[in-house]
């Protein structure tokens, strides 16, 4: 158990819908990272927040957005969902703003029908 | 172009045997290199992390090596167990001084250990 929690574990929805994925970092960690892992694809970095502020952006679509709240939990919002958005979404956390050790959560499996 | 290439793409070995996974990278400026183990459907778990000055690091039956000159790393697994069946991911970070760098992920090597 990494100490990072993600909810829900599974999510099934239809095209065009909007969903919110939630992540709670390890106690004491200030950075939260979001990743997407499609079937047979490697991990794709989406976005990083540090202490409530956006710090780095990767291959995140404009239909996707994220935020980190004062209690340091983070939410990833996915809108106008397409079939291709079906994937595992991982959250990771780390103590520092930089590229230190990251601890991954168990992931949320999103299925878009 | 910053890239991380892993080989082989997949590997099948018998329980108790050793194996070595390879990672070649072109990421610059190099900051550190990590190896993660990812069980199917679960989040990656860190095995080792190495900086420029380190060329070997062990974690139990896992030993990672780094040659910063040739930009190659390997992960050696000794006396494999069924539970070693997983995807092994090489991740290289690029640093730009005090500013946040980037992480570059390999596609992973899928290891299957047979009894």
Coordinates of C-alpha atoms in Angstrom, one line a residue, chain B:
Chain B
X1 CA 14.5 14.2 -29.1
X2 CA 14.3 12.8 -25.5
X3 CA 13.4 9.2 -25.6
X4 CA 13.5 6.1 -23.5
X5 CA 13.7 2.7 -25.2
X6 CA 13.3 -0.6 -23.4
X7 CA 14.2 -4.1 -24.5
X8 CA 13.0 -6.7 -24.9
X9 CA 9.3 -5.8 -25.2
X10 CA 8.4 -9.1 -23.5
X11 CA 10.3 -11.9 -21.9
X12 CA 9.4 -15.4 -20.6
X13 CA 11.7 -17.2 -18.2
X14 CA 11.4 -20.2 -15.9
X15 CA 11.2 -19.8 -12.2
X16 CA 14.6 -19.6 -10.5
X17 CA 16.4 -18.3 -13.6
X18 CA 18.0 -14.9 -13.8
X19 CA 17.2 -12.2 -16.4
X20 CA 18.3 -8.8 -17.5
X21 CA 16.2 -6.0 -18.9
X22 CA 17.6 -3.1 -20.8
X23 CA 16.9 0.6 -21.0
X24 CA 18.5 3.0 -23.4
X25 CA 17.8 6.7 -23.2
X26 CA 18.6 10.0 -25.0
X27 CA 17.3 12.3 -22.3
X28 CA 19.3 15.4 -21.6
X29 CA 20.2 16.9 -19.3
X30 CA 20.0 13.7 -17.2
X31 CA 18.9 13.9 -13.6
X32 CA 18.0 10.4 -12.5
X33 CA 16.8 7.1 -13.7
X34 CA 14.2 4.9 -12.0
X35 CA 12.9 1.4 -12.4
X36 CA 9.3 0.6 -11.6
X37 CA 7.5 -2.7 -11.3
X38 CA 3.9 -2.6 -12.4
X39 CA 1.6 -5.6 -11.7
X40 CA -1.3 -5.9 -14.2
X41 CA -4.0 -3.3 -13.4
X42 CA -2.1 -1.8 -10.5
X43 CA 0.0 1.3 -9.9
X44 CA 3.8 1.2 -10.5
X45 CA 6.0 0.5 -7.5
X46 CA 9.5 2.0 -7.3
X47 CA 12.4 -0.5 -7.3
X48 CA 15.4 1.7 -7.6
X49 CA 16.4 5.3 -8.4
X50 CA 19.9 6.3 -9.5
X51 CA 21.6 9.6 -10.0
X52 CA 24.4 10.4 -12.4
X53 CA 27.1 9.4 -9.9
X54 CA 25.7 6.0 -9.1
X55 CA 26.4 3.0 -11.3
X56 CA 24.9 0.2 -9.3
X57 CA 22.0 -0.1 -6.9
X58 CA 20.3 -3.1 -5.4
X59 CA 17.0 -3.8 -3.9
X60 CA 16.8 -7.4 -2.8
X61 CA 16.9 -9.7 -5.9
X62 CA 16.8 -6.6 -8.1
X63 CA 20.0 -4.9 -9.2
X64 CA 20.1 -1.9 -11.5
X65 CA 23.1 -0.6 -13.3
X66 CA 23.6 2.8 -14.9
X67 CA 26.2 3.8 -17.5
X68 CA 25.8 7.5 -17.9
X69 CA 28.4 7.7 -20.6
X70 CA 26.6 5.3 -22.9
X71 CA 23.2 6.3 -21.6
X72 CA 22.2 2.7 -20.8
X73 CA 20.7 1.0 -17.8
X74 CA 19.9 -2.5 -17.0
X75 CA 17.8 -4.3 -14.4
X76 CA 19.0 -7.7 -13.3
X77 CA 16.6 -10.0 -11.6
X78 CA 18.2 -12.9 -9.7
X79 CA 16.5 -16.2 -8.9
X80 CA 13.2 -15.2 -10.4
X81 CA 9.9 -16.0 -8.7
X82 CA 6.4 -16.3 -10.0
X83 CA 5.6 -13.0 -8.3
X84 CA 8.1 -11.2 -10.5
X85 CA 5.7 -11.5 -13.4
X86 CA 4.9 -7.9 -14.2
X87 CA 5.8 -5.0 -16.4
X88 CA 9.1 -3.2 -15.6
X89 CA 9.2 0.4 -16.6
X90 CA 12.3 2.6 -17.0
X91 CA 11.8 6.3 -16.3
X92 CA 14.3 9.0 -16.9
X93 CA 14.1 12.5 -15.6
X94 CA 15.6 15.6 -17.2
X95 CA 16.5 18.5 -15.0
X96 CA 16.9 22.1 -15.9
X97 CA 18.7 23.4 -12.8
X98 CA 16.3 24.5 -10.1
X99 CA 13.2 24.4 -12.4
X100 CA 11.0 21.5 -12.7
X101 CA 12.1 19.0 -15.3
X102 CA 10.3 16.4 -17.3
X103 CA 9.8 12.6 -16.8
X104 CA 10.3 10.3 -19.8
X105 CA 8.7 6.8 -19.6
X106 CA 9.7 3.7 -21.4
X107 CA 7.0 1.4 -22.8
X108 CA 8.0 -1.3 -20.3
X109 CA 9.2 -4.9 -20.6
X110 CA 6.5 -7.5 -19.8
X111 CA 8.1 -10.3 -17.8
X112 CA 6.4 -13.6 -17.4
X113 CA 7.8 -16.2 -15.0
X114 CA 6.7 -19.8 -15.6
X115 CA 6.8 -22.5 -12.9

